[in-house]
CSV table of C-alpha atoms in Angstrom, one decimal:
chain,number,residue,atom,x,y,z
A,1,MET,CA,24.2,-14.5,-27.3
A,2,GLU,CA,24.5,-14.6,-23.5
A,3,GLN,CA,21.2,-14.6,-21.6
A,4,LYS,CA,21.1,-12.7,-18.3
A,5,ALA,CA,19.9,-14.5,-15.3
A,6,ILE,CA,16.5,-13.3,-14.1
A,7,PRO,CA,16.6,-12.0,-10.6
A,8,THR,CA,14.1,-13.2,-8.0
A,9,LEU,CA,11.5,-10.7,-6.8
A,10,TYR,CA,13.4,-10.6,-3.5
A,11,GLU,CA,16.6,-9.6,-5.3
A,12,TRP,CA,14.9,-7.1,-7.5
A,13,ALA,CA,13.3,-5.4,-4.5
A,14,GLY,CA,16.7,-5.0,-2.8
A,15,GLY,CA,17.0,-7.9,-0.4
A,16,MET,CA,16.2,-8.5,3.3
A,17,PRO,CA,16.9,-4.9,4.5
A,18,VAL,CA,14.2,-3.6,2.2
A,19,PHE,CA,11.6,-6.2,3.5
A,20,GLU,CA,12.5,-5.5,7.1
A,21,LYS,CA,12.2,-1.7,6.6
A,22,LEU,CA,9.0,-2.2,4.7
A,23,THR,CA,7.3,-4.1,7.5
A,24,ASP,CA,8.7,-1.8,10.2
A,25,LEU,CA,7.3,1.4,8.5
A,26,PHE,CA,4.1,-0.4,7.5
A,27,TYR,CA,3.3,-1.7,11.0
A,28,THR,CA,3.8,1.8,12.3
A,29,LYS,CA,1.0,2.9,10.0
A,30,VAL,CA,-1.1,-0.1,11.0
A,31,LEU,CA,-0.8,0.7,14.7
A,32,ALA,CA,-1.9,4.3,14.0
A,33,ASP,CA,-4.9,3.2,11.9
A,34,PRO,CA,-8.3,3.3,13.7
A,35,LEU,CA,-9.6,0.2,11.8
A,36,LEU,CA,-6.4,-2.0,12.1
A,37,GLU,CA,-5.0,-0.9,15.4
A,38,PRO,CA,-7.4,-3.0,17.5
A,39,VAL,CA,-6.5,-6.1,15.5
A,40,PHE,CA,-2.7,-5.6,15.8
A,41,LYS,CA,-2.2,-3.8,19.1
A,42,HIS,CA,-1.1,-6.9,20.9
A,43,MET,CA,1.4,-7.9,18.2
A,44,SER,CA,4.9,-8.4,19.3
A,45,LYS,CA,7.8,-6.6,17.6
A,46,GLU,CA,8.9,-10.0,16.4
A,47,HIS,CA,5.6,-10.3,14.5
A,48,GLN,CA,6.6,-7.7,12.0
A,49,LEU,CA,10.0,-9.2,11.5
A,50,HIS,CA,8.4,-12.6,10.9
A,51,VAL,CA,6.1,-11.0,8.3
A,52,ALA,CA,9.2,-9.5,6.6
A,53,HIS,CA,11.0,-12.9,6.6
A,54,PHE,CA,7.8,-14.7,5.3
A,55,ILE,CA,7.3,-12.3,2.4
A,56,ALA,CA,11.0,-12.2,1.6
A,57,GLU,CA,11.0,-16.0,1.4
A,58,VAL,CA,7.9,-16.2,-0.7
A,59,PHE,CA,9.6,-13.8,-3.1
A,60,GLY,CA,12.7,-16.0,-3.5
A,61,GLY,CA,14.7,-14.9,-0.5
A,62,PRO,CA,16.4,-17.0,2.1
A,63,GLU,CA,14.4,-19.6,4.0
A,64,MET,CA,14.7,-17.8,7.3
A,65,TYR,CA,11.0,-18.0,8.1
A,66,SER,CA,10.4,-21.7,7.3
A,67,LYS,CA,13.7,-22.9,8.8
A,68,GLN,CA,13.8,-20.7,11.9
A,69,GLU,CA,10.4,-19.1,12.6
A,70,GLY,CA,7.6,-21.3,11.5
A,71,SER,CA,5.9,-22.7,8.4
A,72,HIS,CA,3.2,-21.8,6.0
A,73,PHE,CA,0.8,-23.9,8.1
A,74,LYS,CA,1.8,-22.0,11.3
A,75,MET,CA,1.4,-18.6,9.6
A,76,ILE,CA,-2.1,-19.5,8.5
A,77,GLN,CA,-2.9,-20.8,12.0
A,78,LYS,CA,-2.1,-17.3,13.4
A,79,HIS,CA,-5.1,-16.0,11.5
A,80,LEU,CA,-7.7,-18.5,12.8
A,81,SER,CA,-10.7,-16.9,14.6
A,82,LYS,CA,-9.4,-13.4,14.1
A,83,HIS,CA,-12.6,-12.5,12.2
A,84,LEU,CA,-11.0,-10.2,9.7
A,85,THR,CA,-13.3,-8.4,7.3
A,86,GLU,CA,-13.0,-7.2,3.7
A,87,ALA,CA,-12.6,-3.7,5.2
A,88,HIS,CA,-9.6,-4.8,7.3
A,89,ARG,CA,-8.1,-6.5,4.2
A,90,LYS,CA,-8.5,-3.5,1.9
A,91,ARG,CA,-7.0,-1.1,4.5
A,92,TRP,CA,-4.1,-3.5,5.1
A,93,VAL,CA,-3.4,-3.7,1.4
A,94,ALA,CA,-3.7,0.1,0.9
A,95,LEU,CA,-1.3,0.8,3.8
A,96,LEU,CA,1.2,-1.7,2.5
A,97,LEU,CA,1.1,-0.3,-1.0
A,98,GLU,CA,1.4,3.3,0.3
A,99,THR,CA,4.4,2.3,2.3
A,100,SER,CA,5.9,0.6,-0.8
A,101,ASP,CA,5.6,3.8,-2.7
A,102,GLU,CA,7.1,5.9,0.1
A,103,MET,CA,10.1,3.5,0.3
A,104,ASN,CA,10.5,3.7,-3.5
A,105,LEU,CA,10.2,-0.1,-3.9
A,106,PRO,CA,10.6,-0.9,-7.6
A,107,ASP,CA,7.6,0.6,-9.4
A,108,ASP,CA,8.2,-1.1,-12.8
A,109,PRO,CA,5.0,-2.7,-14.0
A,110,GLU,CA,6.4,-6.2,-13.9
A,111,PHE,CA,7.5,-6.1,-10.2
A,112,ARG,CA,4.4,-4.2,-9.0
A,113,SER,CA,2.2,-6.7,-10.8
A,114,ALA,CA,3.8,-9.6,-9.0
A,115,PHE,CA,4.0,-7.8,-5.7
A,116,VAL,CA,0.3,-6.8,-5.8
A,117,ALA,CA,-0.8,-10.2,-7.0
A,118,TYR,CA,0.8,-11.9,-4.0
A,119,ILE,CA,-0.5,-9.3,-1.5
A,120,GLU,CA,-4.0,-9.7,-3.0
A,121,TRP,CA,-3.8,-13.5,-2.9
A,122,GLY,CA,-2.3,-13.7,0.6
A,123,THR,CA,-4.7,-11.2,2.2
A,124,ARG,CA,-7.7,-12.9,0.7
A,125,ILE,CA,-6.5,-16.3,2.1
A,126,ALA,CA,-5.9,-14.6,5.5
A,127,VAL,CA,-9.5,-13.3,5.6
A,128,LEU,CA,-10.9,-16.7,4.7
A,129,ASN,CA,-8.9,-18.4,7.4
A,130,SER,CA,-9.6,-15.8,10.0
A,131,ASN,CA,-13.3,-16.7,9.8
A,132,VAL,CA,-12.8,-20.4,10.7
A,133,ASP,CA,-11.9,-22.1,13.9
A,134,ASP,CA,-10.1,-25.1,12.5
A,135,LEU,CA,-7.6,-25.4,9.7
A,136,LYS,CA,-8.1,-28.2,7.2
A,137,MET,CA,-4.7,-28.0,5.7
A,138,ASN,CA,-1.7,-30.3,5.4
A,139,PRO,CA,0.8,-29.2,8.2
A,140,ASP,CA,3.6,-29.9,5.8
A,141,GLU,CA,2.2,-27.6,3.1
A,142,PRO,CA,5.2,-25.9,1.5
A,143,MET,CA,5.8,-22.2,1.6
A,144,PRO,CA,4.2,-20.4,-1.4
A,145,LYS,CA,6.8,-19.3,-4.0
A,146,TRP,CA,6.0,-16.2,-6.0
A,147,GLY,CA,7.6,-15.3,-9.2
A,148,TRP,CA,7.3,-12.8,-12.0
A,149,GLY,CA,4.1,-14.3,-13.5
A,150,VAL,CA,3.2,-13.7,-17.1
A,151,PRO,CA,5.8,-11.1,-17.9
A,152,GLY,CA,8.5,-13.6,-16.9
A,153,GLY,CA,10.9,-11.1,-15.5
A,154,PRO,CA,11.7,-7.4,-15.2
A,155,PHE,CA,11.6,-5.2,-18.3
A,156,VAL,CA,15.1,-4.7,-19.7
A,157,GLU,CA,15.7,-2.4,-22.6
């Protein structure tokens, strides 16, 4: 019996155009949000593209971010001394998930479980790092790689 290859989360979501559109629509909401706008109002248009490339790479996409735009270390450095709060984090997550639903990102339990797990993990690290002035991390720390987790892949009937 032939076993089908399990797609990456990146492939299952629809590839780079999906991640770029997601961050474009998402940051439009962020800049209209009274809690988040003050934190992100000075963000360049390239920032949202970098975030798209970062998340796409974490989910198994091309190494655009780490090869051309930065590293995991540099992404974390961008959060230092920003003093993000749990309220900021929760609102950021809520807007991203709202945007995901509006875009019709895959809503199967397996994909959404992995997607939400990474967003929760990443935003909690961002809050922790935003409340310190110095980063005690190996500059060569590899990019996180996120997979399907316990389900092991998408549900296929």
